[in-house]
GROMACS .gro file of C-alpha atoms in nm:
model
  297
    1UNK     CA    1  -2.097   0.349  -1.343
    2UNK     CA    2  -1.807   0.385  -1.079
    3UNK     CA    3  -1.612   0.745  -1.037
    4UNK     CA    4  -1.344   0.577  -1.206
    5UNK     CA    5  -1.523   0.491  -1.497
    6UNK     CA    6  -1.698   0.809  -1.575
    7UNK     CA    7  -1.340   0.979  -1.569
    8UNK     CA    8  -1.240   0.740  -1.818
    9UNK     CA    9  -1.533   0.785  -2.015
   10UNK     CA   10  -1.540   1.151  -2.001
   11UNK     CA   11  -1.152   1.135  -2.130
   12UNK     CA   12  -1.231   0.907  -2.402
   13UNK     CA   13  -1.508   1.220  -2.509
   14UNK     CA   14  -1.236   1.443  -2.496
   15UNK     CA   15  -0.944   1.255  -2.638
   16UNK     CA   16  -1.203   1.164  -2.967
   17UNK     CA   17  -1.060   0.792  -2.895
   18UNK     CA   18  -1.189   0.458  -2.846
   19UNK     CA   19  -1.095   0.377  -2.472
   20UNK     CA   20  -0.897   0.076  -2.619
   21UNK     CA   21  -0.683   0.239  -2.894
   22UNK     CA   22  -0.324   0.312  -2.896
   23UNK     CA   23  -0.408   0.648  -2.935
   24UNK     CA   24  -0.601   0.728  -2.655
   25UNK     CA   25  -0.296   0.582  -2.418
   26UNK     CA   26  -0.037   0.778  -2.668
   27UNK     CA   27  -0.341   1.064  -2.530
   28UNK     CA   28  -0.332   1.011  -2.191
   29UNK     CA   29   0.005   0.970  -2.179
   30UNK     CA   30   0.092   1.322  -2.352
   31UNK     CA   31  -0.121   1.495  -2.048
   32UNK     CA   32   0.018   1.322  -1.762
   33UNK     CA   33   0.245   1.624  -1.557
   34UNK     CA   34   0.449   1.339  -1.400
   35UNK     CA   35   0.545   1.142  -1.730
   36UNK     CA   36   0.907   1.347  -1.731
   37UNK     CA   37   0.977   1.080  -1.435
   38UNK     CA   38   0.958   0.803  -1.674
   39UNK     CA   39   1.327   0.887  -1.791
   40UNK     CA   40   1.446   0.853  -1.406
   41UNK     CA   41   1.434   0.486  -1.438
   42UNK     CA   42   1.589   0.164  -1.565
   43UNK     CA   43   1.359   0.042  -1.816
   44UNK     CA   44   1.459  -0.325  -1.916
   45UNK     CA   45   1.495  -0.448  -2.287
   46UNK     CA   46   1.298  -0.682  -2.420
   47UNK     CA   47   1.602  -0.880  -2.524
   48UNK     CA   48   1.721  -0.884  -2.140
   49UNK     CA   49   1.398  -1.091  -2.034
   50UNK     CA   50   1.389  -1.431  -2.048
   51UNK     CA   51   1.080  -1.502  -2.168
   52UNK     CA   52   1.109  -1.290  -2.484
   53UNK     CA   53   1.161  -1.399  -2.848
   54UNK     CA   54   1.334  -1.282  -3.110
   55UNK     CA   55   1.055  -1.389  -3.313
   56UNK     CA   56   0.827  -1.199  -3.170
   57UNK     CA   57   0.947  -0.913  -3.056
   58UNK     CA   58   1.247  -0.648  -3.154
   59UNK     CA   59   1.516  -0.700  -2.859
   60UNK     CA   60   1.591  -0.368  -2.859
   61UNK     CA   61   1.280  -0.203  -2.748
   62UNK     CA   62   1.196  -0.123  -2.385
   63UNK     CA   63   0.974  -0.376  -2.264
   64UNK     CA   64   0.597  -0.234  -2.098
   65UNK     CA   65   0.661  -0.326  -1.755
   66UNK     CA   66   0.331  -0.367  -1.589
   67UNK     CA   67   0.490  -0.525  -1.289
   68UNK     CA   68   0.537  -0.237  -1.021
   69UNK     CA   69   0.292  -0.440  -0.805
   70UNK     CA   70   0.536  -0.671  -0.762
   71UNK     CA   71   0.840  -0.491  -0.738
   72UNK     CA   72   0.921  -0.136  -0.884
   73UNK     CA   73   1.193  -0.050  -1.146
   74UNK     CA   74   1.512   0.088  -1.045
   75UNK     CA   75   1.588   0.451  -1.041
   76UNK     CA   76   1.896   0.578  -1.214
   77UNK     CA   77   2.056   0.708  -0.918
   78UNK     CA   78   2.047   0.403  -0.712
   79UNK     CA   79   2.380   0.250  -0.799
   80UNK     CA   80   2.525   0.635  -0.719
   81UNK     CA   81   2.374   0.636  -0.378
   82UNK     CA   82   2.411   0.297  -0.271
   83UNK     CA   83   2.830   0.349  -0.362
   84UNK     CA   84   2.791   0.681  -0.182
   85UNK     CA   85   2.746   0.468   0.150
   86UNK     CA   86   3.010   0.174   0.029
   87UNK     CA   87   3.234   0.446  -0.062
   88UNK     CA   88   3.169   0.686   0.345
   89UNK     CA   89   3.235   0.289   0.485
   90UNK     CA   90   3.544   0.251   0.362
   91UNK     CA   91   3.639   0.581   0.431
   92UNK     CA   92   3.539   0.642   0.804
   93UNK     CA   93   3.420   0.300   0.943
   94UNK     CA   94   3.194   0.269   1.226
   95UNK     CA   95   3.187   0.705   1.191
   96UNK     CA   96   2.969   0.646   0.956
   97UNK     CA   97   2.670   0.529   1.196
   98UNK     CA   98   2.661   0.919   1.291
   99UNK     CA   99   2.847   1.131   1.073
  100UNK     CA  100   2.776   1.248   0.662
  101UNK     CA  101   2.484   1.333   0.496
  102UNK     CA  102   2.313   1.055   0.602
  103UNK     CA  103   2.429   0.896   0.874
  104UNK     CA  104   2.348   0.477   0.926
  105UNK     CA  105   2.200   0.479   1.310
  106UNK     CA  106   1.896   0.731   1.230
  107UNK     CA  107   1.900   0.662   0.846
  108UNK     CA  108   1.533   0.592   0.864
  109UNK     CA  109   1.484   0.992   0.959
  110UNK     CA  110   1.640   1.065   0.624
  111UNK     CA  111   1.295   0.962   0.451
  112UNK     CA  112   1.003   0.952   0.730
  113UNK     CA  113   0.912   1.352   0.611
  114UNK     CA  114   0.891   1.216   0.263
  115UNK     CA  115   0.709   0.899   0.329
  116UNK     CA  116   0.461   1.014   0.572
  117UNK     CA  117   0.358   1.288   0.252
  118UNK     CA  118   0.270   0.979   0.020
  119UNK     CA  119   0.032   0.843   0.258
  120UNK     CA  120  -0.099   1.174   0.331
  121UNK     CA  121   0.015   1.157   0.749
  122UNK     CA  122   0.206   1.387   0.971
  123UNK     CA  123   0.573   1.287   1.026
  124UNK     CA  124   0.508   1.137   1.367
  125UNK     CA  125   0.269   0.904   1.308
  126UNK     CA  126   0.514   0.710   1.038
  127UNK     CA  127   0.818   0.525   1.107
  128UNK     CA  128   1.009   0.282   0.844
  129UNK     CA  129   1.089   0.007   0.964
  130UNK     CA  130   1.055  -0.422   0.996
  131UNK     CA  131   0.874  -0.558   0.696
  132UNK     CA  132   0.500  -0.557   0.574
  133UNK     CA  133   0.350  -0.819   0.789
  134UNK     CA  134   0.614  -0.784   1.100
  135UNK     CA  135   0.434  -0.389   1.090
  136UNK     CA  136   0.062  -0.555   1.040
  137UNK     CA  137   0.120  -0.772   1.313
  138UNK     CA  138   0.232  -0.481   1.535
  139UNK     CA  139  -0.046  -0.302   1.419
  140UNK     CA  140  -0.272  -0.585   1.531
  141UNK     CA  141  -0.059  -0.603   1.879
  142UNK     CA  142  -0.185  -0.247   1.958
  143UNK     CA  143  -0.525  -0.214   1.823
  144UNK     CA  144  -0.690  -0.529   1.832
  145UNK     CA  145  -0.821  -0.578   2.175
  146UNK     CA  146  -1.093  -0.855   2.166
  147UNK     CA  147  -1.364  -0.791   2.404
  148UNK     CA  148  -1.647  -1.063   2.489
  149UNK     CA  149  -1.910  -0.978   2.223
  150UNK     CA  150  -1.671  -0.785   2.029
  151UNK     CA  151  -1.391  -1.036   1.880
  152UNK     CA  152  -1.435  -1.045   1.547
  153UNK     CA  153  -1.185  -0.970   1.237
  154UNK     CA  154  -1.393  -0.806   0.926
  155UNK     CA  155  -1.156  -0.890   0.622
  156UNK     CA  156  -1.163  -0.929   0.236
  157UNK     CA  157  -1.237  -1.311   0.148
  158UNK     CA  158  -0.968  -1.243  -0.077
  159UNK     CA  159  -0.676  -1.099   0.132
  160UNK     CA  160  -0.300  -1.163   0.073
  161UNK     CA  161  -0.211  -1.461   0.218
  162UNK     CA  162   0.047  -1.326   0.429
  163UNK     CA  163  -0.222  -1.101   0.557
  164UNK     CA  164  -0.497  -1.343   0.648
  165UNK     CA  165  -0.218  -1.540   0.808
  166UNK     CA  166  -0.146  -1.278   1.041
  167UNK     CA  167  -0.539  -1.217   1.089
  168UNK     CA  168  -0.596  -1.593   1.209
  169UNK     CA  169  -0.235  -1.593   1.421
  170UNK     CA  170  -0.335  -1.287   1.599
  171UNK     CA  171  -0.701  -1.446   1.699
  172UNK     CA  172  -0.539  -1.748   1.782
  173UNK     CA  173  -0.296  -1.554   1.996
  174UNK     CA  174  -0.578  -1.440   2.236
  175UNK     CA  175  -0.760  -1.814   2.267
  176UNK     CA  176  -1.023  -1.734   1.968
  177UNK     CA  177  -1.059  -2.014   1.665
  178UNK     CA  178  -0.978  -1.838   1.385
  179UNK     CA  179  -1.256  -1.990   1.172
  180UNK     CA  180  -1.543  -1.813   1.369
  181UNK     CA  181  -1.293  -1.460   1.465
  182UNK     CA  182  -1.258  -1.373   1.093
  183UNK     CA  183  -1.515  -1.257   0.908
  184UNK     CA  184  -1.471  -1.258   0.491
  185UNK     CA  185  -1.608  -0.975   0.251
  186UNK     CA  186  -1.647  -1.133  -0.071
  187UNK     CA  187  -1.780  -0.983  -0.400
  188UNK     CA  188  -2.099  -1.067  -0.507
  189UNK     CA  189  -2.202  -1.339  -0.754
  190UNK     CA  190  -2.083  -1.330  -1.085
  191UNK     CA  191  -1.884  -0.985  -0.952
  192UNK     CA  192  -1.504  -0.963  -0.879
  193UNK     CA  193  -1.481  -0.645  -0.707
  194UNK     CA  194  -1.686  -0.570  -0.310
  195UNK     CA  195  -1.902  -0.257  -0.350
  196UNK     CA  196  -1.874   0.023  -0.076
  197UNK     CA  197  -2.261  -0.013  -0.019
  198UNK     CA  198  -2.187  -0.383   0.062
  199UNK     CA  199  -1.913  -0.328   0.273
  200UNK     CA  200  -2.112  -0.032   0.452
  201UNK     CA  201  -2.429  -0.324   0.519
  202UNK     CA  202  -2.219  -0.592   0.651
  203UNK     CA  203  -2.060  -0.331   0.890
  204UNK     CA  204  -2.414  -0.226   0.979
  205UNK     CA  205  -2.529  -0.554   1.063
  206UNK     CA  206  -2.235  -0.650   1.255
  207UNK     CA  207  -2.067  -0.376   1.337
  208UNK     CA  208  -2.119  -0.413   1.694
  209UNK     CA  209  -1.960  -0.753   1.716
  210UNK     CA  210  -1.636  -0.651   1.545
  211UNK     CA  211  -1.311  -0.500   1.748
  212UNK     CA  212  -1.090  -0.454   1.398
  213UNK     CA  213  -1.139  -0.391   1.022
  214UNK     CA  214  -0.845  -0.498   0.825
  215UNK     CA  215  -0.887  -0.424   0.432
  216UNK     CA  216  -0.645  -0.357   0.177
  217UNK     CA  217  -0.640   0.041   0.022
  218UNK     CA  218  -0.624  -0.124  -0.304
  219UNK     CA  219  -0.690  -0.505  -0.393
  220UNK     CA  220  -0.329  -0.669  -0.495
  221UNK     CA  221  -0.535  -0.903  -0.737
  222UNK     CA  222  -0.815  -0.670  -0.941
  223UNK     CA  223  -0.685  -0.324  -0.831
  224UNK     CA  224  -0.980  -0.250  -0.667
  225UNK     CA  225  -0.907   0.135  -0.511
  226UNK     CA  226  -1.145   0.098  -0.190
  227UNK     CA  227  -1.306   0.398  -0.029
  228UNK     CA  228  -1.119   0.442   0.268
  229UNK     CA  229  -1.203   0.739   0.429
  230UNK     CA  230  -1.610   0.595   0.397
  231UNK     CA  231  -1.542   0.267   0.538
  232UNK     CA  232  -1.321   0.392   0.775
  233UNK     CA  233  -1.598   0.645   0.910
  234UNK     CA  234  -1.843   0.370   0.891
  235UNK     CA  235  -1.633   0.127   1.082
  236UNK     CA  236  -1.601   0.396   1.356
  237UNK     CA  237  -1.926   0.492   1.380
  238UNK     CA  238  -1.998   0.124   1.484
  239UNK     CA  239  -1.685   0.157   1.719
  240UNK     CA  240  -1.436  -0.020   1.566
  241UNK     CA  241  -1.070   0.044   1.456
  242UNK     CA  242  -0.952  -0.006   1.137
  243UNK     CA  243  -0.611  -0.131   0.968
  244UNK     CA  244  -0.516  -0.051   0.613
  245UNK     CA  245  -0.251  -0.257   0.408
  246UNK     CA  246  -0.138   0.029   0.185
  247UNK     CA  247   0.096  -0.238   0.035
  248UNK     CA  248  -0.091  -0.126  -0.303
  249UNK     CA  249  -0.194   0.170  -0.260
  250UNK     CA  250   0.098   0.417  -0.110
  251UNK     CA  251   0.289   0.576  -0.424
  252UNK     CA  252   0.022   0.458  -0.659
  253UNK     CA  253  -0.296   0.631  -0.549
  254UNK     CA  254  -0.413   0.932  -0.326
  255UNK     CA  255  -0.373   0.842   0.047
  256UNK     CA  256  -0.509   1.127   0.325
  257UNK     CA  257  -0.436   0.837   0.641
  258UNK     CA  258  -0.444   1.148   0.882
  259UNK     CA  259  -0.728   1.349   0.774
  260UNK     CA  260  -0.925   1.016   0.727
  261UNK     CA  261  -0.866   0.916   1.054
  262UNK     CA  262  -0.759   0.583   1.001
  263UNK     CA  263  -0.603   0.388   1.301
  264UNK     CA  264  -0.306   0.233   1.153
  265UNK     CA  265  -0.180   0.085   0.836
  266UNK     CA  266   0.130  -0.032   0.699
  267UNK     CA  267   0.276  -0.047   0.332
  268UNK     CA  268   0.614  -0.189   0.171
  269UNK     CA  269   0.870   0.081  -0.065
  270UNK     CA  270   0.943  -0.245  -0.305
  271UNK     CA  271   0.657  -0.167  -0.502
  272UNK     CA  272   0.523   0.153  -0.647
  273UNK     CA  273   0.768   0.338  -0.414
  274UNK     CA  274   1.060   0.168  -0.614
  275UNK     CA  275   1.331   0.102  -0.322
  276UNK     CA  276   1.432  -0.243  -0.456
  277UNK     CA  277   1.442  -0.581  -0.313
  278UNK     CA  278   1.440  -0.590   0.067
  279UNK     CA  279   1.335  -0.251   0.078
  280UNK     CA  280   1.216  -0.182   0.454
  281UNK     CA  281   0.860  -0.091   0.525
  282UNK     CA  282   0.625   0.154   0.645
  283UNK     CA  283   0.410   0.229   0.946
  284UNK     CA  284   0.146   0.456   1.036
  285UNK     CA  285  -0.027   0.520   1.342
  286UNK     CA  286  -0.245   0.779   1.405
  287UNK     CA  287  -0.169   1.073   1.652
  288UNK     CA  288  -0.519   0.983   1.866
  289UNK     CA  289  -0.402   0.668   1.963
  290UNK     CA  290  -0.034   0.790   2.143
  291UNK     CA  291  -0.211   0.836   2.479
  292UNK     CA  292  -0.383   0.480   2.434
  293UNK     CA  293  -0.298   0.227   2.675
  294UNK     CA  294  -0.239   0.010   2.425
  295UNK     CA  295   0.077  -0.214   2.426
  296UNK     CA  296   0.401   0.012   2.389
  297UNK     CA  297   0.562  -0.077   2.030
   0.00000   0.00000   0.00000
């Protein structure tokens, strides 16, 4: 039984309902400290979505939006802040690039201190910037240096596209097939999730051939939470670096990137952090690696 598992289990004792009842998620939901939030955002009627029936549903309700993987609802005070910014344009111009509250030319120092505290880093290591992949492949740019005998990619079978793509462009970008650079985790037989132990076996047995592990901090397609701070140990005991797409994972579960020592990793604010459409991404890199000679980004 997994750690998450045995919380749920130990709730369900406590709560005095079935794990799968309305009542235990009425339960859980009456204990969460955060659910106060909940009234911060737009929460689309059923009626407004086009796949709903009348028939089947009451319009008026708000719908369960289970979607924030995707892209996150939009907080109430969007529209207000957004015509903050129209509003300082039309007033002062190109003055707005440095002057105001928050002016345009270092805007992305308006939220780094904030950012870098979801993903658990110090403000220096994170800049927002680019999007997802543009950040993984600068990421890659900087800390994956194949070496002969040490090449190889170790990846989940089961990445994002967009991420494997960037995976097999950046071995193909230093003269290496992709096909024999990458190196796929997948679950075991009849399993859907990859278990730490297996993860922590296939970097023991080829640790030593591998210049850069590039997982995901949680799964996009089962949710699967992975144990960074293990696999990142693991991974540098064998002398590798390690990347972490946080796409998943920053805003929707603990992230300690600095204390776990992880190399670099990059996430998008569309998702769980809720900064709409087009949102502009994240990027970490730890504080060890500034003196690197790694290739200036």
């Amino acid at each position: 039984m997994g750690g998450m598992e045995k919380s749920l289990r130990s709730f369900e004792a406590e709560s005095g309902h079935q794990l799968g009842d309305e009542a235990f998620a009425a339960w859980m939901d009456g204990r969460d400290p955060l659910r106060h939030f909940r009234a911060q955002f737009h929460i689309p009627k059923k009626g407004q979505l086009p796949p709903t029936s009348k028939e089947l549903a009451n319009l008026d309700d708000d719908c369960v939006y289970m979607t924030g993987n995707s892209l996150g609802l939009q907080p109430k005070r969007t529209k207000q802040l957004v015509n903050e910014e129209l509003d300082k344009w039309a007033a002062v111009g190109v003055h707005g690039h440095f002057e105001g509250d928050r002016p345009w030319m270092p805007i992305d120092e308006c939220v780094v201190g904030k950012c870098a505290k979801v993903v658990g880093a110090l403000p220096e290591e994170v800049a927002i910037m680019n999007s997802l992949t543009v950040n993984l492949h600068l990421l890659m740019v900087a800390l994956y240096e194949p070496k002969p005998g040490r090449a190889k990619i170790l990846a989940e079978g089961h990445s994002f596209p967009s991420d494997f793509y960037a995976f097999s462009s950046q071995a193909e970008h230093h003269g290496l097939p992709a096909a024999d650079t990458l190196v796929e985790l997948w679950p075991r037989d009849g399993e859907h999730t990859l278990r730490t132990e297996d993860i922590l076996a296939k970097l023991e047995e080829i640790g030593h051939e591998v210049a850069v592990v590039a997982l995901s901090g949680v799964q996009y397609y089962t949710g699967q939470y992975f144990e960074i701070a293990k696999i990142t140990a693991k991974a540098h005991e064998k002398g590798c670096r390690v990347v972490w797409d946080c796409a998943h994972a920053a805003g929707n579960v603990d992230l300690q990137l600095h204390d776990w020592g992880v190399d670099g990793a990059c996430w998008c604010t569309y998702k769980y952090l809720n900064a709409g459409p087009g949102g502009i991404a994240g990027f970490f890199i730890h504080e060890k690696h500034w003196k690197d000679d790694a290739p200036p980004l």
